[in-house]
Coordinates of C-alpha atoms in Angstrom, one line a residue:
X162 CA 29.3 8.2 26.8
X163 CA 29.9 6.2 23.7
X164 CA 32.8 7.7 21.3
X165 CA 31.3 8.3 18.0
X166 CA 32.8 6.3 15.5
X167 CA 31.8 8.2 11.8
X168 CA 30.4 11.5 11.4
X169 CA 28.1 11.5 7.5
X170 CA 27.8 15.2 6.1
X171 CA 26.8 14.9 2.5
X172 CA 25.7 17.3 -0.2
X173 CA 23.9 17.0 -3.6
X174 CA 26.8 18.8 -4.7
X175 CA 29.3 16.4 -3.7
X176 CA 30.0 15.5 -7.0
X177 CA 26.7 14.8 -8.1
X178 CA 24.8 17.3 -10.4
X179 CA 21.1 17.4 -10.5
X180 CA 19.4 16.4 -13.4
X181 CA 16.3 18.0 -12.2
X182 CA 15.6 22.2 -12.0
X183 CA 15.0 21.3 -7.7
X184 CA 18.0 22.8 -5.4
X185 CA 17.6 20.5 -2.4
X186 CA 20.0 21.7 1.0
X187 CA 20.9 18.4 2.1
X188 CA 20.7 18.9 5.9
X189 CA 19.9 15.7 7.2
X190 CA 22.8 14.2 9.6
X191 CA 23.6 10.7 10.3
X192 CA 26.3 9.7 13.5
X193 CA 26.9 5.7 13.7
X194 CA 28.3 4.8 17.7
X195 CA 30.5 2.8 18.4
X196 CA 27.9 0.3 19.6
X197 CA 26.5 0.5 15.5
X198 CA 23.9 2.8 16.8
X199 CA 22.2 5.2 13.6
X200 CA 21.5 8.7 14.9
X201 CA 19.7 11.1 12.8
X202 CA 19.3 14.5 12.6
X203 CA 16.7 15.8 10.2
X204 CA 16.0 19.6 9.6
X205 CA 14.7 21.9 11.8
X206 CA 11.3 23.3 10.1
X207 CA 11.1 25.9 12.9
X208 CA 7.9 24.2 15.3
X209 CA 8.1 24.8 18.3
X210 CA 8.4 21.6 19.4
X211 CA 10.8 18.5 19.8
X212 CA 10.0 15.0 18.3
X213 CA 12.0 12.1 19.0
X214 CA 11.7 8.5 17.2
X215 CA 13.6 5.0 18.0
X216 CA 13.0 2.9 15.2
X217 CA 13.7 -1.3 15.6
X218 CA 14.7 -3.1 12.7
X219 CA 12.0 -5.7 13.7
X220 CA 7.9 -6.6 12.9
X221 CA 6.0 -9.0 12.2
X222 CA 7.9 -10.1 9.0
X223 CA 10.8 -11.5 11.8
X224 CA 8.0 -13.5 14.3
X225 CA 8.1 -17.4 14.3
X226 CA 5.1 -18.5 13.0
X227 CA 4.0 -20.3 15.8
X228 CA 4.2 -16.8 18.4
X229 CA 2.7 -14.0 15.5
X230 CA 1.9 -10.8 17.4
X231 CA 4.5 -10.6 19.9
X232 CA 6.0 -7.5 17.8
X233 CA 2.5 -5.9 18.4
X234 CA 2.4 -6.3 22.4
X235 CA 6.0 -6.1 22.7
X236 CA 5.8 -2.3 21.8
X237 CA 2.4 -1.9 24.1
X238 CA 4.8 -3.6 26.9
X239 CA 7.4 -1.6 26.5
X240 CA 5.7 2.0 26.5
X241 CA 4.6 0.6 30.5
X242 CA 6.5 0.0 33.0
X243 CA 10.2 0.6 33.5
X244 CA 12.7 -1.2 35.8
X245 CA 13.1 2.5 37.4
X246 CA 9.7 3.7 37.3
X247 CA 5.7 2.4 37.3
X248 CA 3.7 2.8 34.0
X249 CA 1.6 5.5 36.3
X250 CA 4.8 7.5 37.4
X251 CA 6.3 7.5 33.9
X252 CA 3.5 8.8 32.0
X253 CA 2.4 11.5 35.3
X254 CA 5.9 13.0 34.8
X255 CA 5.6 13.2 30.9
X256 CA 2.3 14.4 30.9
X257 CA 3.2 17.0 33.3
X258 CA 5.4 18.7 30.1
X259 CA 2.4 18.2 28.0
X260 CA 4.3 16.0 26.5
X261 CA 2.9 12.8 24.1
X262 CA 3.7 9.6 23.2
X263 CA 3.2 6.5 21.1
X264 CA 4.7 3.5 18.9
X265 CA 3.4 1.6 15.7
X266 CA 4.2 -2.0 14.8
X267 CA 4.7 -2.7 11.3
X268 CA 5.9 -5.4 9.0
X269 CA 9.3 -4.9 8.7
X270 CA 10.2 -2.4 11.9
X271 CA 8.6 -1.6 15.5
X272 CA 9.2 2.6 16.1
X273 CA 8.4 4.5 19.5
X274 CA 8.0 8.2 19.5
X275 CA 7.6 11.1 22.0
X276 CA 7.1 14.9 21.1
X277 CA 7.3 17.7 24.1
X278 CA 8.7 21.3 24.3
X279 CA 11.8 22.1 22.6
X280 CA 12.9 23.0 26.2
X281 CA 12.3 19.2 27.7
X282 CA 14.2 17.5 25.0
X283 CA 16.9 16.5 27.5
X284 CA 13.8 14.9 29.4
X285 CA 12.4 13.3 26.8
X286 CA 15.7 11.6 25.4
X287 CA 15.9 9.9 29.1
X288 CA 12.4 8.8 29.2
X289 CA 12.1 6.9 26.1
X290 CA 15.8 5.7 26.5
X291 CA 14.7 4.2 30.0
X292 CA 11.6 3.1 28.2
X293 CA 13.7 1.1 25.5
X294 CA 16.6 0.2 26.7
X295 CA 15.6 -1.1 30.5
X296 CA 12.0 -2.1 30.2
X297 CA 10.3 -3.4 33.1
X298 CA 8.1 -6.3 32.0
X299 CA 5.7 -5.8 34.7
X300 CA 3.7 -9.4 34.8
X301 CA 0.6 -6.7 35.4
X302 CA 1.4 -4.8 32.7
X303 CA 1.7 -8.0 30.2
X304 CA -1.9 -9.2 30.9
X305 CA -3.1 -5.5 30.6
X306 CA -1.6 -5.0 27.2
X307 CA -2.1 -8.6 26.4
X308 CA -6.3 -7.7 26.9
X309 CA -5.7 -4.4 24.7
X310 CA -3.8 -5.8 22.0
X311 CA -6.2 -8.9 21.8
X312 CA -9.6 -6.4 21.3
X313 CA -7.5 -4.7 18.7
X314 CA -7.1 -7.9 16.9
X315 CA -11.0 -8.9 17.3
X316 CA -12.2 -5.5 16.2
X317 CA -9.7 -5.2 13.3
X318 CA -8.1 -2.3 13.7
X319 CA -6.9 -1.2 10.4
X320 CA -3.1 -1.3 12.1
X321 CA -3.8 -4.7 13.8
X322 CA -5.5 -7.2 11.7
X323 CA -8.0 -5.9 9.0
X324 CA -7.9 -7.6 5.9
X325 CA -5.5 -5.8 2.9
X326 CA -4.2 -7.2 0.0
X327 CA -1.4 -8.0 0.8
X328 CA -2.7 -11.3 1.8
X329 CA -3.0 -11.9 -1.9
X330 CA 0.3 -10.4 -3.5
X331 CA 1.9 -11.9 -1.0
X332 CA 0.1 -15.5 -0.2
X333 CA 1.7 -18.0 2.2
X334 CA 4.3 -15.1 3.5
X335 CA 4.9 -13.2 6.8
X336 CA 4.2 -10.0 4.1
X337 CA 0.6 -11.5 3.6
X338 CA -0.1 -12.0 7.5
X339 CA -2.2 -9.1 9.7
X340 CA 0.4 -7.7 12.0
X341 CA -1.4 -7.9 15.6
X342 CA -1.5 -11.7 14.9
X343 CA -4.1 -14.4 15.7
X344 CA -6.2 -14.0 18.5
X345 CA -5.2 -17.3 19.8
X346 CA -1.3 -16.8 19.2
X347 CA -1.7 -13.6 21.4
X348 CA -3.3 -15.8 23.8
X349 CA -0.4 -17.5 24.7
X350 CA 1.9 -15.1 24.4
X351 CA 3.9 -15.1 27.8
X352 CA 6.5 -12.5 28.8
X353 CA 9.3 -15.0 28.7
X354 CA 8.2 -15.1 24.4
X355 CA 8.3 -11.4 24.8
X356 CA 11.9 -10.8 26.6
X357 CA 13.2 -13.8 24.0
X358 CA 11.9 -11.7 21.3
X359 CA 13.0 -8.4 22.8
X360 CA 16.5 -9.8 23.5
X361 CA 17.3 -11.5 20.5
X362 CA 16.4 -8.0 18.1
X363 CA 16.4 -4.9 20.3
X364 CA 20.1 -4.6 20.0
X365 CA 22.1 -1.4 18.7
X366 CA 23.5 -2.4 15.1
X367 CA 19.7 -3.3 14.6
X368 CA 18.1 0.1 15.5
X369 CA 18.0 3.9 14.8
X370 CA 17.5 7.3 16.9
X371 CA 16.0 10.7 15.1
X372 CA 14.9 13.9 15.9
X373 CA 13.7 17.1 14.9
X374 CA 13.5 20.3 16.0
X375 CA 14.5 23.8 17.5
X376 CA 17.5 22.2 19.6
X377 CA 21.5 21.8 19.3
X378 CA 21.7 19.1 17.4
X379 CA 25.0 17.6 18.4
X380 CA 24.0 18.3 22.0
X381 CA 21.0 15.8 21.1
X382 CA 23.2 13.5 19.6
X383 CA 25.9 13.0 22.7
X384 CA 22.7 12.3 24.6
X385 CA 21.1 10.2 22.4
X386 CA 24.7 8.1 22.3
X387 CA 25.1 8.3 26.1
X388 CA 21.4 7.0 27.1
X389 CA 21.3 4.5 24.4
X390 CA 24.2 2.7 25.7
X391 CA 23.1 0.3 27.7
X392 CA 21.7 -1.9 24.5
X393 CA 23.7 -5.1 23.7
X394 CA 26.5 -4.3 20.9
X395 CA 26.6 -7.8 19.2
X396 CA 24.4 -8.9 15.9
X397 CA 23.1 -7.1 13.0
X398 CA 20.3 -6.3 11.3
X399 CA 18.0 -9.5 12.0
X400 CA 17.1 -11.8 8.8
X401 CA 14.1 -11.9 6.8
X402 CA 12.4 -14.9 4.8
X403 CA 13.0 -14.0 0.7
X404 CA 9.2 -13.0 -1.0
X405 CA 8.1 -13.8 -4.1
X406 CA 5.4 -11.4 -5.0
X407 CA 1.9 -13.0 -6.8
X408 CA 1.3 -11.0 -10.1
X409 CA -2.2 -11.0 -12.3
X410 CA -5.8 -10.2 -11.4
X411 CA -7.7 -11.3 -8.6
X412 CA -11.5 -10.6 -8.2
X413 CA -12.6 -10.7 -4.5
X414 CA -16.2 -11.7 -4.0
X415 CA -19.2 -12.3 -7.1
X416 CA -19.6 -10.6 -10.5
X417 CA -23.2 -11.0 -10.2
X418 CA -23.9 -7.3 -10.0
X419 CA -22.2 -4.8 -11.4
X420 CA -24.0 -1.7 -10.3
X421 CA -22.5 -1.7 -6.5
X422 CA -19.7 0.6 -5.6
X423 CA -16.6 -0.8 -6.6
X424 CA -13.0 -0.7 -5.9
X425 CA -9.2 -1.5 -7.4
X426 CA -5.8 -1.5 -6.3
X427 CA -3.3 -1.7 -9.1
X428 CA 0.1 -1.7 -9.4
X429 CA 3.7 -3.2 -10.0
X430 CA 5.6 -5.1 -7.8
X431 CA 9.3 -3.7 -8.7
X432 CA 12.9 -5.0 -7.1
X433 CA 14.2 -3.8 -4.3
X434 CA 17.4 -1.7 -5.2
X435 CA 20.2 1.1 -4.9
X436 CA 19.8 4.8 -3.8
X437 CA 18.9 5.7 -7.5
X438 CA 16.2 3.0 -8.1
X439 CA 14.8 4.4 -4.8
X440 CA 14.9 8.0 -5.8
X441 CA 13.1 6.5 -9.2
X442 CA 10.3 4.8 -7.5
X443 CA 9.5 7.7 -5.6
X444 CA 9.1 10.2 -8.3
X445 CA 7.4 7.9 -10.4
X446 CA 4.7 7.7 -7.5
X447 CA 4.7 11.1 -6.7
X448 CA 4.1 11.8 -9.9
X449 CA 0.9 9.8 -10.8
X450 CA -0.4 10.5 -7.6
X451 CA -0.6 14.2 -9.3
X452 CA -1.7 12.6 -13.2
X453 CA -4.0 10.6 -11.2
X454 CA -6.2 13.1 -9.2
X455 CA -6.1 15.2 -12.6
X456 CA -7.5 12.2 -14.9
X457 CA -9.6 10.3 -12.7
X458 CA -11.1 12.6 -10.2
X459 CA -10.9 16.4 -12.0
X460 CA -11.4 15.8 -15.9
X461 CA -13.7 12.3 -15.7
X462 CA -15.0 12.7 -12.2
X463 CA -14.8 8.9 -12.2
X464 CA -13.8 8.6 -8.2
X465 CA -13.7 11.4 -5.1
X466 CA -10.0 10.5 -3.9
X467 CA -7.8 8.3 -5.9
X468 CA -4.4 7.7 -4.5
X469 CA -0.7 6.5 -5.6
X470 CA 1.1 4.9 -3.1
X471 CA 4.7 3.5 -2.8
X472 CA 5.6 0.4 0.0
X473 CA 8.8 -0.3 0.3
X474 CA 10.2 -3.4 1.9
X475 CA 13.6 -4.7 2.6
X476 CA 14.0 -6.6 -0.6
X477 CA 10.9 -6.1 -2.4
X478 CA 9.1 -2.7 -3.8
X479 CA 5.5 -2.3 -4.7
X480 CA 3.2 0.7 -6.6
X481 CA -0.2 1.1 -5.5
X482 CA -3.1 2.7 -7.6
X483 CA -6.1 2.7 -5.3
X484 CA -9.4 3.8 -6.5
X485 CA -12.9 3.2 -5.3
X486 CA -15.9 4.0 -7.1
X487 CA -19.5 4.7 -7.1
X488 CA -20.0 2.2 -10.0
X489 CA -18.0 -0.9 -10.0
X490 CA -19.2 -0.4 -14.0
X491 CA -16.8 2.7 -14.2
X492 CA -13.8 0.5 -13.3
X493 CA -12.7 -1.3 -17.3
X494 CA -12.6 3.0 -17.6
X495 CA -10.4 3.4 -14.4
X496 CA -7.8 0.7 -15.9
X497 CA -7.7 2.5 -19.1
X498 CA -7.0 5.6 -17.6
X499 CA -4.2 3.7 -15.3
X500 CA -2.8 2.4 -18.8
X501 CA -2.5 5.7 -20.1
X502 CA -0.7 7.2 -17.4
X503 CA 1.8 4.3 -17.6
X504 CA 2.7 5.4 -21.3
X505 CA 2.7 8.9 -20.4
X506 CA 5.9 8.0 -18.3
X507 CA 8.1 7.5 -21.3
X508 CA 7.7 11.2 -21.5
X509 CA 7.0 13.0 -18.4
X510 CA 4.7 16.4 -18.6
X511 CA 7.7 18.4 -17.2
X512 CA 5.6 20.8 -14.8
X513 CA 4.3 17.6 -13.3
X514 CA 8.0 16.3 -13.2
X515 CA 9.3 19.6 -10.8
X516 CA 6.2 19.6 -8.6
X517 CA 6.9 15.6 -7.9
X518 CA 10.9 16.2 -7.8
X519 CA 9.9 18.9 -5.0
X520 CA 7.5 17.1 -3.0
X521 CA 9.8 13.9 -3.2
X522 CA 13.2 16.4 -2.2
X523 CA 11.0 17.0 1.0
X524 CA 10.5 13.4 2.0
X525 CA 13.1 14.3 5.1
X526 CA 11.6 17.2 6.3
X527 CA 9.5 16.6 9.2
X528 CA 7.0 18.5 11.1
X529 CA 4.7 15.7 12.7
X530 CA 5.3 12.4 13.9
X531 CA 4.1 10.7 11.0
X532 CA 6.4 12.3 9.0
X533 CA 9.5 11.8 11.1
X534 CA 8.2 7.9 11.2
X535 CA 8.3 7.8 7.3
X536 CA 11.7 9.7 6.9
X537 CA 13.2 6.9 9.5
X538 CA 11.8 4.3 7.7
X539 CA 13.0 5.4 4.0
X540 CA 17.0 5.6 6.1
X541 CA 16.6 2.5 7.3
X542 CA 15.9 0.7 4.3
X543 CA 19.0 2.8 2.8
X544 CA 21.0 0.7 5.4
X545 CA 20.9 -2.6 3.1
X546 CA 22.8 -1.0 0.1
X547 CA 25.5 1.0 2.5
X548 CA 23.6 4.2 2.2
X549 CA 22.6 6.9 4.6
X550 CA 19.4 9.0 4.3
X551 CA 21.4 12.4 3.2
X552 CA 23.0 9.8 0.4
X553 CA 19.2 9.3 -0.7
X554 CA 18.0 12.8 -0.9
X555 CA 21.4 13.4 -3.1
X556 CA 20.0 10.7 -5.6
X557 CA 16.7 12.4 -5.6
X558 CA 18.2 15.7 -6.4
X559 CA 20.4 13.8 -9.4
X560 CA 16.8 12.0 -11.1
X561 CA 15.6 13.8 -14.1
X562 CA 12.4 12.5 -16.1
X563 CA 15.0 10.8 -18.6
X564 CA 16.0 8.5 -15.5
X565 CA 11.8 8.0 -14.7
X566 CA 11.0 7.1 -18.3
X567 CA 14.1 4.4 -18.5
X568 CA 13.1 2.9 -15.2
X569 CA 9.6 3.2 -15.8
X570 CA 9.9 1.1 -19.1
X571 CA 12.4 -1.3 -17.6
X572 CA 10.2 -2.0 -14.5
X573 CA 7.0 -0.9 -15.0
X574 CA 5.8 -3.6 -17.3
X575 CA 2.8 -6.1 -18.0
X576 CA 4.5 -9.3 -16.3
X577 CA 5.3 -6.8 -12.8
X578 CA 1.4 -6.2 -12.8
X579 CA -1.4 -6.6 -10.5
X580 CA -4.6 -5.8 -9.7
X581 CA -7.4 -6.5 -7.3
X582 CA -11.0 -5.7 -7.5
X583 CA -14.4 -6.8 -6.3
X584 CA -15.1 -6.2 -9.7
X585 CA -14.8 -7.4 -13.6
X586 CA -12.2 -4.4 -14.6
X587 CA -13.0 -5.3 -18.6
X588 CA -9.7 -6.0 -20.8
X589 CA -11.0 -4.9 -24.3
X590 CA -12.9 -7.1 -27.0
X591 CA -12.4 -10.4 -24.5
X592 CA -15.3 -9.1 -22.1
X593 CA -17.6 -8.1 -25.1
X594 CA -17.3 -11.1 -26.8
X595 CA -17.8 -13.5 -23.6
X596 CA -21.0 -11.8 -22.8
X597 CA -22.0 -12.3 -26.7
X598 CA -20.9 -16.0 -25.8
X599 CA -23.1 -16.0 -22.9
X600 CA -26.2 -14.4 -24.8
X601 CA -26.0 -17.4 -27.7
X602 CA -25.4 -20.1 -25.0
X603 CA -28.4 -18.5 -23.2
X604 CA -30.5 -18.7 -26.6
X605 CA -29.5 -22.2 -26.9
X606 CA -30.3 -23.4 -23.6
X607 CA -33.8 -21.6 -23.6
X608 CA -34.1 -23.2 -27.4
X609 CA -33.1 -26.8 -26.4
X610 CA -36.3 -26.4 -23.4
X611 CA -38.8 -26.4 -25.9
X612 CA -37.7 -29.1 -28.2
X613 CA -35.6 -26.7 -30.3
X614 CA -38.4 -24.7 -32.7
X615 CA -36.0 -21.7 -33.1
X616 CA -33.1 -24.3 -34.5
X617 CA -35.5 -25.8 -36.8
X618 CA -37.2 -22.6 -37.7
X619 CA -33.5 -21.3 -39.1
X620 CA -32.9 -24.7 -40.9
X621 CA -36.1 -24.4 -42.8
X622 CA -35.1 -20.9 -43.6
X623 CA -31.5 -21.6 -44.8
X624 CA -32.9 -24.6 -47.2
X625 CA -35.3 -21.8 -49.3
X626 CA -32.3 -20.1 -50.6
X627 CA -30.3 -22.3 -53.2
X628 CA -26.6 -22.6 -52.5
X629 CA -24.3 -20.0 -54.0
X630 CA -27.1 -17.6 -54.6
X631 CA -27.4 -16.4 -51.0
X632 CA -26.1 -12.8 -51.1
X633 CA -26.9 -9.9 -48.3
X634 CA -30.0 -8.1 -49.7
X635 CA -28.9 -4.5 -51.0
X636 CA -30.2 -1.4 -49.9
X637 CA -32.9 0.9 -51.8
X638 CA -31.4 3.2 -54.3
X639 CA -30.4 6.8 -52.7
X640 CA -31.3 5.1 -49.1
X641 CA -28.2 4.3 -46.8
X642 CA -28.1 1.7 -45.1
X643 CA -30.0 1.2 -41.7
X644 CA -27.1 1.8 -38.9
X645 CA -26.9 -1.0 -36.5
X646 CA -28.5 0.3 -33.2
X647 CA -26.6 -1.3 -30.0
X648 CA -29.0 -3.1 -27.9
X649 CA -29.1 -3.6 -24.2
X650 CA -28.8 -7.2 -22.8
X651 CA -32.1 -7.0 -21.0
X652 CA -33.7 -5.8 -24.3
X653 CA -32.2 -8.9 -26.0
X654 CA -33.5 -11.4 -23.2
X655 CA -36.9 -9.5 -23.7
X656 CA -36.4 -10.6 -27.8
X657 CA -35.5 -13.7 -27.0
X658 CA -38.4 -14.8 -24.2
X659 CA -41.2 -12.9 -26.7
X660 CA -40.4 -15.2 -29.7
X661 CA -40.6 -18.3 -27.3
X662 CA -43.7 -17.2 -26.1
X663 CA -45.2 -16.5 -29.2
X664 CA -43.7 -19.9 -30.6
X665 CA -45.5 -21.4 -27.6
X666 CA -49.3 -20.1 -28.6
X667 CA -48.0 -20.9 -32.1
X668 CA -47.8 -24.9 -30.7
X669 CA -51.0 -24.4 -28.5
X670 CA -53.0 -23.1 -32.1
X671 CA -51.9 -26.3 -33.8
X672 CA -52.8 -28.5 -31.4
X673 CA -56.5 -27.1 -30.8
X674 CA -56.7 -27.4 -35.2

């Protein structure tokens, strides 16, 4: 068994006091091996039942660019086969427990899970350890995975290869690339690029162990140290290419009709920093996500589900306002409301503020999967400034809406914004004044077809009235003026096509004279 080298308690009272009215019992424990290993233990929410996570510092952001996807089919490869046991005889024994398992690839970290009775835990910590740290690279098993993996890829599988955004925030970089890779990269993909991958990042210094649930928790952790030994103790946390983040508006697709459903994401990209500018980001989503199902979905009933996301990355940090409409013509509306709820940030509603500072104080308690896969992945990015996960939810407890409304002006600004759309999202007086733009250059066009009547129509006019003496004509006495009455565009193309028609029988009843 490996000694362990530093035992992490923390509490939000170790000399921190929270600025916020949340009391948050830090419970979350981190042990660091010998070997640089990260062992978690989050808190117990009393399931019956025991989940299990090993998260690897390494996606698709760390590929070469000549072998993308290997991340992806290295994690189908390595839920197979074992050098001890056959893909069939692994998952016959697991599935005899009713237990489950599974892994995700992402950009920035590969993670392999299992969840089974409280009772099997000791099981479970063997079988994904054997999984993990001896995999068997069956040649079998490669081609197998190698077929699934590709049809994920051709189908676009949302956690594959479907299109996002981020190929446009993030143009040119690994950030911008589908994870699962191109189809003919994963062709030729051997197992020799998949143990050279495997080798050179699945080491312990670069990886993480968590768990939750109704066991002894250092009884998990000895295990966890003792089958995890076997991974290589040399390197670090494995190197990523710098991003530089693409800010402004970009329309996807035509403006020709503006009737179709519709759809924005906007945001801010925001630097990646210290426990405290993490425990701000997360409160400043968690709290529009609330503003913004009150504005936009309850008081204006503009879209069904809008959503505030935060992705975090290693050295970059982005929030996401996603809404989709029935209307692409309600979006220039959606932007305003988004604009709003900015400002409102300088000074948070502070009933909103507690129920954000609560949901965000239980980003590390875990009941499903899922949730143990985000709560590994908010620790591990923690492990770039020195920090643990415990050292996080201490911030968080510390943040009070002063702390939002400084960051949120410092970082939260015009020049950090984007937005994409398959739609025009309006802008104030620029849009109005481009279609009246587009209406005279129209009238001009039409005009210039028919040898310009309406142009020398309005000169003859102009010459009538000697210069200096044109004035507007006043109003009748005790009669207010007439109100200008908006007019739709199609109304004014009707205008416009009537008066060259009747200029046209005009021409035809001269010529017959």
């Amino acid at each position: 068994m490996l000694a362990l080298a530093a035992t992490f308690v923390l509490t939000a009272a170790g000399g921190i006091e929270p600025a916020s009215r949340v009391q948050v019992t830090p419970l979350v424990r981190e042990v660091v091996t010998d070997a640089g290993l990260r062992v978690w233990s989050f808190p117990d929410d009393g399931g019956d039942r025991f989940l299990l996570m090993v998260l690897v510092g390494a996606g698709s952001r760390h590929e070469d660019p000549a072998g993308t996807g290997v991340a992806h089919l290295l994690e189908h490869v390595l839920l197979s086969s074992t050098e001890l046991r056959s893909k069939r005889e692994a998952n016959r024994q697991l599935d005899a427990l009713g237990g489950r398992f599974n892994g995700y690839t992402a950009h920035e970290v590969t993670t392999y899970h299992i969840a089974c009775d409280p009772d099997d835990w000791e099981f479970a910590v063997e079988w994904l350890a054997e999984h993990v740290v001896t995999p068997g690279f069956d040649p079998d098993d490669v081609a197998d995975e190698r077929g699934i993996v590709y049809e994920e890829v051709r189908v676009r599988e949302p956690h594959a290869s479907a299109s996002t955004i981020e190929e446009h925030l993030y143009p040119g970089h690994p950030l911008g690339e589908p994870i699962g890779g191109a189809q003919e990269g994963i062709r030729r993909l051997s197992t020799d690029d998949l143990r050279a991958f495997y080798g050179a990042h699945y080491r312990a210094p670069n990886m993480a162990v968590g768990f939750a649930g109704r066991v002894d928790a250092d009884r998990v952790m000895a295990a966890v140290a003792d089958a995890f030994g076997g991974l290589p103790t040399e390197g670090g946390v494995a190197p990523i290419e710098a991003v530089e983040p693409r800010f402004g508006r970009k329309l996807l697709g035509s403006a020709d009709r503006l009737d179709r459903p519709g759809f924005v994401i906007a945001g801010y990209h925001m630097p990646a920093g210290a426990t405290a500018d993490t425990a701000a980001q997360m409160l400043v989503a968690r709290y529009l996500s609330t503003r913004l199902f009150e504005e936009i979905r309850e008081a204006r009933q503009l879209s069904y589900g809008p959503r505030a996301h935060l992705q975090l990355r290693s050295d970059t940090a982005r929030l996401d306002l996603n809404v989709e409409v029935s209307d692409s013509r309600k979006l220039p509306t959606v932007m305003a409301v988004f604009d709003d709820l900015i400002s409102e940030l300088a000074a948070p509603d502070a009933e909103t503020f507690d129920s954000a500072a609560r949901s965000a104080a239980g980003a590390f308690d875990v009941s499903t999967a899922a949730r143990l896969g985000e709560a590994m992945e908010l620790g591990w990015l923690m492990r770039r400034v020195g920090a643990s996960p415990v050292e996080l939810q201490a911030a968080l407890a510390a943040t009070g809406p002063d702390d939002v409304a400084r960051y949120a002006e410092a970082h939260l600004t015009r020049d950090r914004s984007f937005a994409v759309s398959n739609a025009p999202l309006g802008g104030g007086r620029a849009p109005v004044l481009a279609l009246l733009l587009g209406i005279a250059l129209l009238f001009a066009v039409l005009d210039g077809a028919r040898g310009f009547p309406m142009a020398r129509r309005l000169r003859s006019l102009g010459s009538r009235v000697p210069s200096g003496k044109r004035r507007p004509r006043p109003s009748r006495p005790g009669k207010a003026p007439d109100a200008i009455r908006p007019v739709h565009v199609d109304e004014q193309e009707r205008s416009i096509q009537d008066f060259f028609a009747d200029e046209d029988r005009k021409g035809e009843s001269s010529e017959g004279r």
